[in-house]
CSV table of C-alpha atoms in Angstrom, one decimal:
chain,number,residue,atom,x,y,z
A,1,MET,CA,-9.3,-27.6,2.1
A,2,PRO,CA,-10.6,-29.7,-0.7
A,3,GLU,CA,-9.0,-29.2,-4.1
A,4,ALA,CA,-11.0,-27.2,-6.5
A,5,THR,CA,-12.0,-28.8,-9.8
A,6,GLU,CA,-12.0,-27.4,-13.3
A,7,ASP,CA,-15.7,-26.9,-13.1
A,8,ALA,CA,-15.7,-25.3,-9.7
A,9,GLU,CA,-17.1,-21.8,-9.5
A,10,GLN,CA,-15.6,-19.0,-7.4
A,11,CYS,CA,-14.3,-20.5,-4.2
A,12,GLU,CA,-15.7,-19.6,-0.9
A,13,ALA,CA,-12.9,-18.3,1.3
A,14,PRO,CA,-12.3,-20.1,4.6
A,15,VAL,CA,-14.0,-18.4,7.5
A,16,VAL,CA,-11.5,-16.6,9.6
A,17,GLY,CA,-12.3,-16.5,13.3
A,18,GLU,CA,-12.1,-13.5,15.7
A,19,LYS,CA,-8.6,-12.2,15.7
A,20,THR,CA,-6.8,-11.9,19.0
A,21,LEU,CA,-4.2,-9.3,19.9
A,22,THR,CA,-0.8,-10.4,19.1
A,23,LYS,CA,0.6,-7.8,21.5
A,24,PRO,CA,-1.7,-6.2,24.0
A,25,ALA,CA,-1.5,-2.5,23.8
A,26,GLU,CA,-2.7,0.3,26.0
A,27,PRO,CA,-5.6,2.2,24.5
A,28,VAL,CA,-4.6,5.3,22.7
A,29,PRO,CA,-6.7,8.2,21.7
A,30,SER,CA,-8.3,8.0,18.3
A,31,VAL,CA,-6.7,10.3,15.8
A,32,VAL,CA,-10.0,11.2,14.3
A,33,GLN,CA,-13.6,10.8,15.2
A,34,GLU,CA,-15.4,7.7,14.0
A,35,ASP,CA,-16.9,8.1,10.6
A,36,ASN,CA,-19.4,6.0,8.6
A,37,THR,CA,-17.9,6.6,5.2
A,38,PRO,CA,-18.4,3.6,3.9
A,39,GLY,CA,4.2,-7.5,-15.1
A,40,LEU,CA,7.4,-7.7,-14.5
A,41,GLU,CA,7.4,-4.0,-14.2
A,42,GLU,CA,10.5,-3.4,-12.2
A,43,SER,CA,12.5,-6.6,-11.6
A,44,PHE,CA,11.5,-9.6,-9.4
A,45,VAL,CA,10.1,-7.3,-6.8
A,46,VAL,CA,6.9,-6.4,-8.6
A,47,SER,CA,6.0,-9.8,-10.0
A,48,SER,CA,6.7,-11.7,-6.8
A,49,GLY,CA,3.2,-10.9,-6.0
A,50,ILE,CA,2.2,-11.4,-2.4
A,51,ASP,CA,5.5,-9.9,-1.2
A,52,GLY,CA,4.6,-7.1,1.0
A,53,GLY,CA,7.9,-5.5,0.1
A,54,THR,CA,7.6,-5.9,-3.6
A,55,GLU,CA,7.9,-2.3,-4.2
A,56,ALA,CA,11.0,-1.5,-6.2
A,57,ALA,CA,11.6,0.5,-3.0
A,58,SER,CA,14.1,3.0,-2.2
A,59,GLN,CA,17.6,2.0,-2.5
A,60,GLN,CA,18.5,2.5,-6.2
A,61,PRO,CA,20.1,5.7,-7.5
A,62,ASP,CA,18.5,8.2,-9.7
A,63,LYS,CA,18.3,5.8,-12.6
A,64,ASN,CA,16.2,3.3,-10.6
A,65,GLU,CA,13.9,6.0,-9.2
A,66,ALA,CA,13.2,7.4,-12.6
A,67,GLN,CA,12.6,4.1,-14.2
A,68,ALA,CA,11.4,1.8,-11.5
A,69,GLU,CA,8.6,2.2,-9.0
A,70,SER,CA,10.8,2.6,-6.0
A,71,SER,CA,10.7,4.1,-2.6
A,72,THR,CA,13.0,5.5,-0.4
A,73,MET,CA,14.9,10.2,3.7
A,74,SER,CA,18.4,15.3,6.2
A,75,VAL,CA,15.0,16.5,6.2
A,76,ASP,CA,14.8,18.5,3.0
A,77,GLN,CA,11.3,19.7,3.4
A,78,ASP,CA,8.9,21.7,1.3
A,79,LYS,CA,6.5,22.8,4.0
A,80,ILE,CA,2.8,22.6,3.1
A,81,ASP,CA,2.1,25.4,5.4
A,82,ALA,CA,4.6,27.8,3.8
A,83,GLU,CA,2.6,28.5,0.6
A,84,ALA,CA,1.6,32.0,1.4
A,85,GLU,CA,2.2,34.8,3.9
A,86,PRO,CA,-0.5,37.2,5.1
A,87,ASN,CA,-0.3,40.8,4.3
A,88,SER,CA,0.3,42.9,7.3
A,89,GLY,CA,-2.1,45.7,8.3
A,90,ALA,CA,-3.3,47.5,11.4
A,91,ASP,CA,-6.9,46.3,10.8
A,92,SER,CA,-6.1,42.6,10.4
A,93,VAL,CA,-7.8,40.1,12.6
A,94,PRO,CA,-5.3,38.1,14.8
A,95,ALA,CA,-4.6,34.7,13.2
A,96,ALA,CA,-5.5,32.8,16.3
A,97,GLU,CA,-8.9,34.4,16.5
A,98,VAL,CA,-9.6,33.7,12.8
A,99,LEU,CA,-8.5,30.1,13.1
A,100,LYS,CA,-10.8,29.5,16.0
A,101,SER,CA,-13.8,30.4,13.9
A,102,ILE,CA,-12.9,27.8,11.2
A,103,PRO,CA,-14.8,24.5,11.7
A,104,PRO,CA,-12.9,21.2,11.7
A,105,ALA,CA,-12.3,19.6,8.3
A,106,PRO,CA,-15.2,17.5,7.2
A,107,LYS,CA,-14.7,13.7,7.7
A,108,SER,CA,-13.5,11.6,4.8
A,109,SER,CA,-12.4,14.5,2.6
A,110,GLY,CA,-9.3,15.4,0.7
A,111,PHE,CA,-7.6,18.8,0.8
A,112,PHE,CA,-6.9,19.4,-2.8
A,113,CYS,CA,-8.9,21.2,-5.5
A,114,SER,CA,-11.2,19.1,-7.5
A,115,SER,CA,-8.6,18.7,-10.3
A,116,PHE,CA,-6.7,16.4,-7.9
A,117,LEU,CA,-9.4,13.8,-8.4
A,118,SER,CA,-7.8,12.9,-11.7
A,119,CYS,CA,-4.7,11.8,-9.8
A,120,LEU,CA,-6.6,9.6,-7.3
A,121,PRO,CA,-6.8,5.8,-7.4
A,122,ALA,CA,-9.7,5.1,-9.7
A,123,ASN,CA,-11.9,3.5,-7.0
A,124,ILE,CA,-11.9,6.5,-4.7
A,125,SER,CA,-15.2,8.3,-5.3
A,126,SER,CA,-15.5,12.0,-5.5
A,127,ASN,CA,-17.4,11.9,-2.2
A,128,ASP,CA,-14.4,10.5,-0.5
A,129,ALA,CA,-12.1,13.1,-2.0
A,130,LYS,CA,-13.9,16.3,-2.1
A,131,PRO,CA,-12.1,19.6,-1.3
A,132,LEU,CA,-12.3,21.2,2.1
A,133,GLU,CA,-15.3,23.4,2.8
A,134,LYS,CA,-14.3,26.9,1.7
A,135,LYS,CA,-17.0,29.0,3.3
A,136,PRO,CA,-15.5,30.8,6.3
A,137,SER,CA,-17.4,32.2,9.3
A,138,LYS,CA,-18.5,35.8,9.5
A,139,GLN,CA,-15.5,36.8,11.6
A,140,ALA,CA,-13.1,35.0,9.1
A,141,SER,CA,-14.9,36.7,6.2
A,142,GLU,CA,-14.2,40.1,7.8
A,143,GLY,CA,-10.6,39.2,8.1
A,144,LEU,CA,-10.4,38.0,4.5
A,145,LYS,CA,-11.9,41.3,3.3
A,146,LYS,CA,-9.2,43.2,5.1
A,147,GLU,CA,-6.3,40.9,4.2
A,148,GLY,CA,-7.3,39.4,0.9
A,149,GLY,CA,-6.6,36.0,-0.6
A,150,ALA,CA,-3.3,35.6,1.1
A,151,GLU,CA,-5.1,35.3,4.5
A,152,SER,CA,-7.3,32.6,3.1
A,153,ALA,CA,-4.3,30.6,2.0
A,154,ARG,CA,-2.7,31.1,5.4
A,155,LEU,CA,-5.8,29.9,7.2
A,156,TYR,CA,-6.1,26.7,5.2
A,157,SER,CA,-2.3,26.2,5.5
A,158,GLN,CA,-2.6,26.4,9.3
A,159,GLN,CA,-5.6,24.1,9.2
A,160,LEU,CA,-3.6,21.5,7.3
A,161,SER,CA,-0.5,21.9,9.4
A,162,SER,CA,-2.5,20.9,12.5
A,163,ARG,CA,-3.2,17.5,11.2
A,164,PRO,CA,-1.0,14.5,12.2
A,165,ILE,CA,1.7,13.3,9.9
A,166,ILE,CA,2.1,9.8,8.5
A,167,LEU,CA,5.6,8.9,7.2
A,168,VAL,CA,5.3,6.6,4.2
A,169,PHE,CA,8.1,4.4,2.9
A,170,GLY,CA,7.8,3.1,-0.6
A,171,ALA,CA,5.8,6.2,-1.8
A,172,THR,CA,7.2,5.8,-5.3
A,173,GLY,CA,6.3,2.1,-5.4
A,174,LYS,CA,3.1,0.2,-5.6
A,175,GLN,CA,2.2,-0.3,-1.9
A,176,GLY,CA,3.5,3.1,-0.6
A,177,GLY,CA,2.1,4.8,-3.7
A,178,SER,CA,-1.4,3.5,-2.9
A,179,VAL,CA,-1.1,4.4,0.7
A,180,PHE,CA,-0.1,8.0,0.3
A,181,LYS,CA,-2.8,8.7,-2.3
A,182,HIS,CA,-5.5,7.3,-0.1
A,183,LEU,CA,-4.2,9.2,2.9
A,184,LEU,CA,-4.2,12.5,1.0
A,185,ALA,CA,-7.6,11.7,-0.6
A,186,ARG,CA,-9.3,11.2,2.8
A,187,GLY,CA,-7.7,14.3,4.2
A,188,MET,CA,-7.2,13.2,7.8
A,189,PHE,CA,-3.4,13.3,7.7
A,190,ARG,CA,-0.5,15.0,6.1
A,191,VAL,CA,2.0,12.7,4.3
A,192,ARG,CA,5.7,12.8,4.6
A,193,ALA,CA,7.3,10.6,1.9
A,194,VAL,CA,10.7,9.1,2.1
A,195,THR,CA,13.2,8.9,-0.7
A,196,ARG,CA,17.0,8.8,-1.1
A,197,TYR,CA,16.8,11.2,-3.9
A,198,PRO,CA,14.3,14.0,-3.3
A,199,GLU,CA,15.2,16.1,-6.3
A,200,THR,CA,14.5,13.4,-8.9
A,201,ILE,CA,11.4,13.4,-11.1
A,202,LYS,CA,9.7,11.0,-8.6
A,203,GLY,CA,10.5,13.3,-5.7
A,204,ARG,CA,9.0,16.3,-7.5
A,205,GLU,CA,5.9,14.3,-8.4
A,206,LEU,CA,5.4,13.5,-4.7
A,207,ARG,CA,5.6,17.2,-3.9
A,208,ALA,CA,3.1,17.9,-6.7
A,209,PHE,CA,0.7,15.5,-5.1
A,210,GLY,CA,1.0,17.4,-1.8
A,211,CYS,CA,3.5,15.3,0.1
A,212,GLU,CA,6.3,16.6,2.2
A,213,VAL,CA,9.4,14.8,0.8
A,214,VAL,CA,12.4,13.9,3.1
A,215,LYS,CA,15.7,12.3,2.4
A,216,ALA,CA,16.8,9.2,4.2
A,217,ASP,CA,18.4,5.8,3.6
A,218,PHE,CA,17.5,2.4,5.0
A,219,ASP,CA,21.1,1.9,5.8
A,220,ASP,CA,21.6,5.2,7.6
A,221,PHE,CA,19.9,5.0,11.0
A,222,GLU,CA,20.3,8.6,11.9
A,223,SER,CA,18.6,9.7,8.7
A,224,LEU,CA,15.7,7.4,9.5
A,225,VAL,CA,15.4,8.9,13.0
A,226,ARG,CA,15.3,12.5,11.6
A,227,ALA,CA,12.6,11.4,9.1
A,228,CYS,CA,10.5,10.0,11.9
A,229,GLN,CA,10.7,13.1,14.1
A,230,GLY,CA,7.3,14.7,14.7
A,231,VAL,CA,5.2,12.0,12.9
A,232,HIS,CA,2.2,10.3,14.3
A,233,GLY,CA,2.4,7.1,12.3
A,234,VAL,CA,4.7,5.2,10.0
A,235,PHE,CA,3.9,2.9,7.1
A,236,SER,CA,6.9,0.7,6.6
A,237,VAL,CA,7.6,-1.6,3.6
A,238,GLN,CA,10.9,-3.1,2.5
A,239,ASN,CA,12.1,-4.4,-0.9
A,240,TYR,CA,13.8,-7.8,-1.0
A,241,GLY,CA,14.0,-7.7,-4.8
A,242,GLU,CA,16.3,-4.7,-4.7
A,243,VAL,CA,18.9,-6.1,-2.4
A,244,MET,CA,18.2,-9.9,-3.0
A,245,ASP,CA,19.7,-10.5,0.4
A,246,LEU,CA,17.6,-11.7,3.4
A,247,ASP,CA,20.0,-10.4,6.0
A,248,LYS,CA,20.3,-7.0,4.4
A,249,GLU,CA,16.6,-6.5,4.1
A,250,VAL,CA,16.1,-7.7,7.7
A,251,ALA,CA,18.7,-5.2,8.9
A,252,GLN,CA,17.0,-2.4,7.0
A,253,GLY,CA,13.6,-3.3,8.4
A,254,LYS,CA,15.0,-3.3,11.9
A,255,ASN,CA,16.5,0.1,11.4
A,256,VAL,CA,13.1,1.5,10.6
A,257,VAL,CA,11.5,-0.1,13.6
A,258,LEU,CA,14.2,1.2,16.0
A,259,ALA,CA,14.1,4.7,14.4
A,260,ALA,CA,10.3,4.8,14.8
A,261,LYS,CA,10.7,3.7,18.4
A,262,GLU,CA,13.3,6.3,19.2
A,263,ALA,CA,11.1,9.0,17.7
A,264,LYS,CA,8.1,7.7,19.8
A,265,VAL,CA,5.9,7.1,16.9
A,266,GLN,CA,2.4,6.3,18.1
A,267,HIS,CA,1.2,3.9,15.4
A,268,PHE,CA,3.5,1.7,13.3
A,269,VAL,CA,1.9,-0.1,10.3
A,270,TYR,CA,4.1,-2.8,8.9
A,271,SER,CA,3.6,-4.6,5.5
A,272,SER,CA,4.6,-8.1,6.4
A,273,LEU,CA,4.5,-11.7,5.2
A,274,GLU,CA,4.7,-15.2,6.7
A,275,HIS,CA,8.0,-16.7,7.9
A,276,VAL,CA,7.7,-19.5,5.5
A,277,SER,CA,10.8,-21.5,6.4
A,278,GLU,CA,9.7,-21.6,10.0
A,279,ILE,CA,6.1,-22.4,9.3
A,280,SER,CA,7.1,-25.3,6.9
A,281,GLY,CA,9.6,-26.7,9.4
A,282,GLY,CA,12.5,-26.0,7.1
A,283,ARG,CA,11.0,-27.8,4.0
A,284,ILE,CA,10.4,-24.6,2.0
A,285,THR,CA,13.5,-22.4,2.3
A,286,ALA,CA,13.8,-20.3,-0.8
A,287,ALA,CA,10.9,-17.9,-0.2
A,288,LYS,CA,13.3,-15.4,1.3
A,289,HIS,CA,11.2,-12.4,0.4
A,290,PHE,CA,8.6,-13.8,2.8
A,291,ASP,CA,11.0,-14.9,5.5
A,292,SER,CA,12.7,-11.5,5.8
A,293,LYS,CA,9.4,-9.8,6.5
A,294,GLY,CA,8.3,-12.4,9.0
A,295,MET,CA,11.6,-11.9,10.8
A,296,ILE,CA,11.2,-8.1,10.9
A,297,GLU,CA,7.6,-8.4,12.1
A,298,LYS,CA,8.8,-10.7,15.0
A,299,PHE,CA,11.5,-8.1,15.9
A,300,ALA,CA,8.9,-5.3,15.9
A,301,TRP,CA,6.6,-7.2,18.3
A,302,GLU,CA,9.6,-7.9,20.6
A,303,GLU,CA,10.3,-4.2,20.6
A,304,GLU,CA,6.7,-3.7,21.8
A,305,MET,CA,5.8,-1.4,19.0
A,306,PRO,CA,2.3,0.0,18.9
A,307,MET,CA,1.8,-1.9,15.6
A,308,THR,CA,-0.7,-3.1,13.1
A,309,VAL,CA,0.5,-5.8,10.7
A,310,ILE,CA,-0.8,-5.7,7.1
A,311,ARG,CA,-0.3,-9.0,5.2
A,312,PRO,CA,-0.9,-8.5,1.5
A,313,SER,CA,-1.8,-11.3,-0.9
A,314,PHE,CA,-0.9,-11.9,-4.6
A,315,TYR,CA,-1.5,-8.8,-6.7
A,316,TYR,CA,-3.9,-8.8,-9.6
A,317,GLU,CA,-1.3,-6.5,-11.1
A,318,ASN,CA,1.2,-9.3,-11.3
A,319,PHE,CA,-0.7,-10.6,-14.3
A,320,LEU,CA,0.9,-7.7,-16.2
A,321,ASP,CA,4.1,-9.8,-15.8
A,322,PRO,CA,4.5,-12.2,-18.8
A,323,THR,CA,5.9,-14.7,-16.4
A,324,TYR,CA,2.4,-15.7,-15.7
A,325,TRP,CA,0.9,-15.8,-19.2
A,326,LYS,CA,1.7,-16.3,-22.9
A,327,ILE,CA,0.0,-15.6,-26.2
A,328,THR,CA,-0.3,-18.6,-28.6
A,329,SER,CA,0.3,-18.3,-32.3
A,330,ASP,CA,-3.4,-18.1,-32.9
A,331,GLY,CA,-3.7,-15.2,-30.4
A,332,MET,CA,-5.1,-17.1,-27.4
A,333,LEU,CA,-4.1,-16.0,-23.9
A,334,VAL,CA,-2.8,-18.8,-21.7
A,335,ILE,CA,-2.6,-18.0,-17.9
A,336,SER,CA,0.1,-20.3,-16.4
A,337,LEU,CA,0.5,-20.7,-12.7
A,338,PRO,CA,2.2,-23.4,-10.5
A,339,MET,CA,-1.0,-23.8,-8.5
A,340,SER,CA,-2.7,-26.8,-10.1
A,341,THR,CA,-6.4,-26.0,-9.6
A,342,LYS,CA,-6.1,-25.0,-5.9
A,343,PRO,CA,-7.5,-21.5,-5.0
A,344,PHE,CA,-5.4,-18.7,-3.6
A,345,TYR,CA,-5.9,-15.2,-2.3
A,346,MET,CA,-5.5,-12.1,-4.5
A,347,PHE,CA,-6.2,-8.4,-4.5
A,348,SER,CA,-5.4,-5.1,-6.2
A,349,VAL,CA,-2.5,-3.3,-4.6
A,350,GLU,CA,-4.4,-0.2,-5.5
A,351,ASP,CA,-6.8,-1.0,-2.6
A,352,LEU,CA,-4.1,-1.5,0.0
A,353,GLY,CA,-4.1,2.3,0.7
A,354,GLY,CA,-7.8,2.3,1.4
A,355,ILE,CA,-7.3,-0.3,4.1
A,356,VAL,CA,-4.2,1.3,5.6
A,357,ALA,CA,-5.7,4.7,5.7
A,358,LYS,CA,-8.7,3.4,7.8
A,359,VAL,CA,-6.3,1.5,10.1
A,360,PHE,CA,-4.4,4.8,10.8
A,361,GLU,CA,-7.7,6.5,11.5
A,362,LYS,CA,-8.8,3.9,14.1
A,363,PRO,CA,-5.7,3.1,16.3
A,364,ASN,CA,-7.8,1.8,19.2
A,365,GLU,CA,-9.4,-0.8,17.0
A,366,TYR,CA,-6.3,-1.9,15.0
A,367,ILE,CA,-3.2,-1.5,17.1
A,368,GLY,CA,-2.0,-5.0,18.1
A,369,LYS,CA,-3.8,-6.7,15.3
A,370,THR,CA,-3.0,-8.3,12.0
A,371,VAL,CA,-5.1,-7.7,8.8
A,372,GLY,CA,-4.7,-10.2,6.1
A,373,VAL,CA,-5.5,-8.4,2.9
A,374,ALA,CA,-7.4,-10.0,0.0
A,375,GLY,CA,-10.2,-9.1,-2.4
A,376,ASP,CA,-10.8,-12.6,-4.0
A,377,PHE,CA,-10.1,-16.3,-3.5
A,378,LEU,CA,-9.9,-18.0,-6.8
A,379,THR,CA,-8.6,-21.0,-8.8
A,380,GLY,CA,-6.7,-20.7,-12.0
A,381,PRO,CA,-9.6,-22.0,-14.1
A,382,PHE,CA,-12.0,-19.5,-12.6
A,383,LEU,CA,-9.5,-16.7,-13.3
A,384,VAL,CA,-9.6,-17.6,-16.9
A,385,ARG,CA,-13.4,-18.0,-17.1
A,386,THR,CA,-13.9,-14.6,-15.6
A,387,PHE,CA,-11.3,-13.2,-18.0
A,388,MET,CA,-13.3,-14.6,-21.0
A,389,LYS,CA,-16.6,-13.3,-19.6
A,390,VAL,CA,-15.3,-9.8,-19.2
A,391,THR,CA,-13.1,-9.5,-22.3
A,392,GLN,CA,-14.9,-11.8,-24.7
A,393,LYS,CA,-11.5,-13.2,-25.7
A,394,ALA,CA,-10.4,-16.8,-25.9
A,395,ALA,CA,-8.2,-18.0,-23.1
A,396,ARG,CA,-7.2,-21.1,-21.2
A,397,TYR,CA,-5.5,-22.1,-17.9
A,398,GLU,CA,-2.3,-24.1,-17.7
A,399,ALA,CA,-1.1,-25.6,-14.5
A,400,ALA,CA,2.7,-25.2,-14.6
A,401,PRO,CA,5.0,-27.4,-12.5
A,402,TYR,CA,7.2,-25.7,-9.9
A,403,SER,CA,10.3,-26.9,-11.7
A,404,SER,CA,9.5,-24.8,-14.8
A,405,LEU,CA,9.5,-21.6,-12.7
A,406,LYS,CA,12.6,-22.6,-10.7
A,407,LYS,CA,14.5,-23.1,-14.0
A,408,ALA,CA,13.3,-19.9,-15.6
A,409,GLY,CA,16.7,-18.3,-14.8
A,410,PHE,CA,15.6,-14.8,-14.0
A,411,PRO,CA,16.5,-13.2,-10.5
A,412,GLY,CA,13.9,-14.3,-8.0
A,413,ALA,CA,12.6,-17.3,-10.0
A,414,THR,CA,13.4,-19.7,-7.2
A,415,GLU,CA,11.8,-17.4,-4.6
A,416,ARG,CA,8.6,-17.3,-6.6
A,417,ALA,CA,8.4,-21.0,-7.1
A,418,ASP,CA,8.7,-21.6,-3.3
A,419,MET,CA,6.1,-18.9,-2.8
A,420,PHE,CA,3.6,-20.8,-4.9
A,421,ARG,CA,4.5,-24.1,-3.1
A,422,PHE,CA,3.7,-22.3,0.2
A,423,PHE,CA,0.4,-21.2,-1.2
A,424,GLN,CA,-0.5,-24.8,-2.2
A,425,GLU,CA,0.7,-26.6,0.9
A,426,PHE,CA,-0.1,-24.1,3.7
A,427,GLN,CA,-2.8,-21.8,2.3
A,428,PRO,CA,-1.8,-18.6,4.1
A,429,GLN,CA,-4.9,-17.0,5.6
A,430,ARG,CA,-6.4,-13.7,4.6
A,431,ASP,CA,-9.8,-12.2,5.6
A,432,ILE,CA,-11.8,-10.8,2.7
A,433,ASN,CA,-14.8,-10.0,4.9
A,434,GLU,CA,-12.7,-8.0,7.3
A,435,CYS,CA,-11.1,-6.1,4.4
A,436,ARG,CA,-14.4,-5.3,2.8
A,437,LYS,CA,-15.7,-4.1,6.2
A,438,ILE,CA,-12.7,-1.8,6.5
A,439,TYR,CA,-12.8,-0.7,2.8
A,440,PRO,CA,-16.1,-1.5,1.0
A,441,GLN,CA,-14.7,-0.5,-2.4
A,442,LEU,CA,-12.3,-3.5,-2.4
A,443,MET,CA,-12.1,-4.9,-5.9
A,444,THR,CA,-12.8,-8.4,-7.0
A,445,TRP,CA,-10.8,-10.0,-9.9
A,446,GLU,CA,-13.8,-9.3,-12.2
A,447,LYS,CA,-14.1,-5.7,-11.1
A,448,TRP,CA,-10.4,-5.2,-11.6
A,449,LEU,CA,-10.6,-6.5,-15.1
A,450,LYS,CA,-13.4,-4.2,-16.0
A,451,ARG,CA,-11.7,-1.2,-14.5
A,452,THR,CA,-8.3,-1.7,-16.1
A,453,GLY,CA,-9.3,-3.2,-19.4
A,454,TRP,CA,-6.5,-5.7,-19.1
A,455,GLN,CA,-6.7,-8.2,-21.9
A,456,GLY,CA,-3.4,-10.0,-21.7
A,457,PRO,CA,-0.8,-8.4,-24.0
A,458,PRO,CA,1.6,-6.1,-22.2
A,459,ARG,CA,0.8,-2.4,-22.1
A,460,GLU,CA,3.3,0.4,-21.5
A,461,LYS,CA,1.1,1.8,-18.8
A,462,LEU,CA,-1.9,0.5,-17.0
A,463,LEU,CA,-4.7,3.1,-17.5
A,464,LEU,CA,-7.6,3.0,-15.1
A,465,ARG,CA,-11.0,3.8,-16.6
A,466,PRO,CA,-13.2,6.3,-14.8
């Protein structure tokens, strides 16, 4: 690919050909009918960017779960379908008869009241997250008159409880957080979220969203098996930045694969990355947060999992990390990346859930495939020009050498430097067109800037505009 120049406009992403099945899989019944609905914030993990496991995920004690975006499993459950019990009475309509008269849930809908919209990712429209239809049939209405509001609650609880369950790892982190919110907003699945500490603030927040919360530990295989029992699908992501140990992360990822296999999970979605040391022939060896995921992915294919691989790219959200920018004495923003002027793939991690939710809804189409996730393909200079256009603030781009990042001294600096070297020398492929086909609301860099209002200086919390 020719090197982009300072004056180059937005780069055209390489055309990615038809994907072939990495592992042939027997057709499985679709879960739902086809629809036409169209920072260093928490250690190295967040800012390492493309890392599919960069989630401050799941293994830290209460302090980490309350302060970091982490994810983590005896099945301590708050059942969604136990919210209300019907009143008994001789004139009541049998539950089975009433339930038969309730139509299926509308496609592409959520199952919360409209106030839940304020908690959704900003780029989910109200049309994609409307509450369930609340008008019952005539027979159901007669039953409601006799039994009152408790019967209504019971009916909707039963309707929800019939939907398949997706087990989400990393639900308190960036990737898993995006996934569970999109799944709940679309309303096709129930969500079971995994954490080591269900009673922390994070665990209670997950319940408030509508998740079932279970306790398990990546290092406790039996707890993972219990968490996987009865679920249709699993979204798995691990966190190298928490353990900073390739072998340990690989062991944890393999535990999840084997637990899902033992529980006979029908669709396993794994957030992966390339095995850089293997691809580079041993020349780039420090990108261990990539290698670990490539090794787990290979193991999952060898175990013949009914799997879809998701390969994220560099997060726009990583620019919240001051590692990648500085403010000069006269107030100018300088974005600094060890990428020269070569383009690379990026996306908003907020959009990951939109893609994963659609993948779970269409198993026949996506089992056995890999989806390379990206929303834009840009050079550093173009990043800056777009920033200036949107914010009307002065900024410039600075091509930093690898050595400056390697010598930065913080945990994960060497891994990040080799990640950018891999971007430059091997240009890992992502498919923007495929991603936009799956999830049309996919944000470009410009759209992300407009939605977030990001202008360079750190903010305690990224607030999304309506």
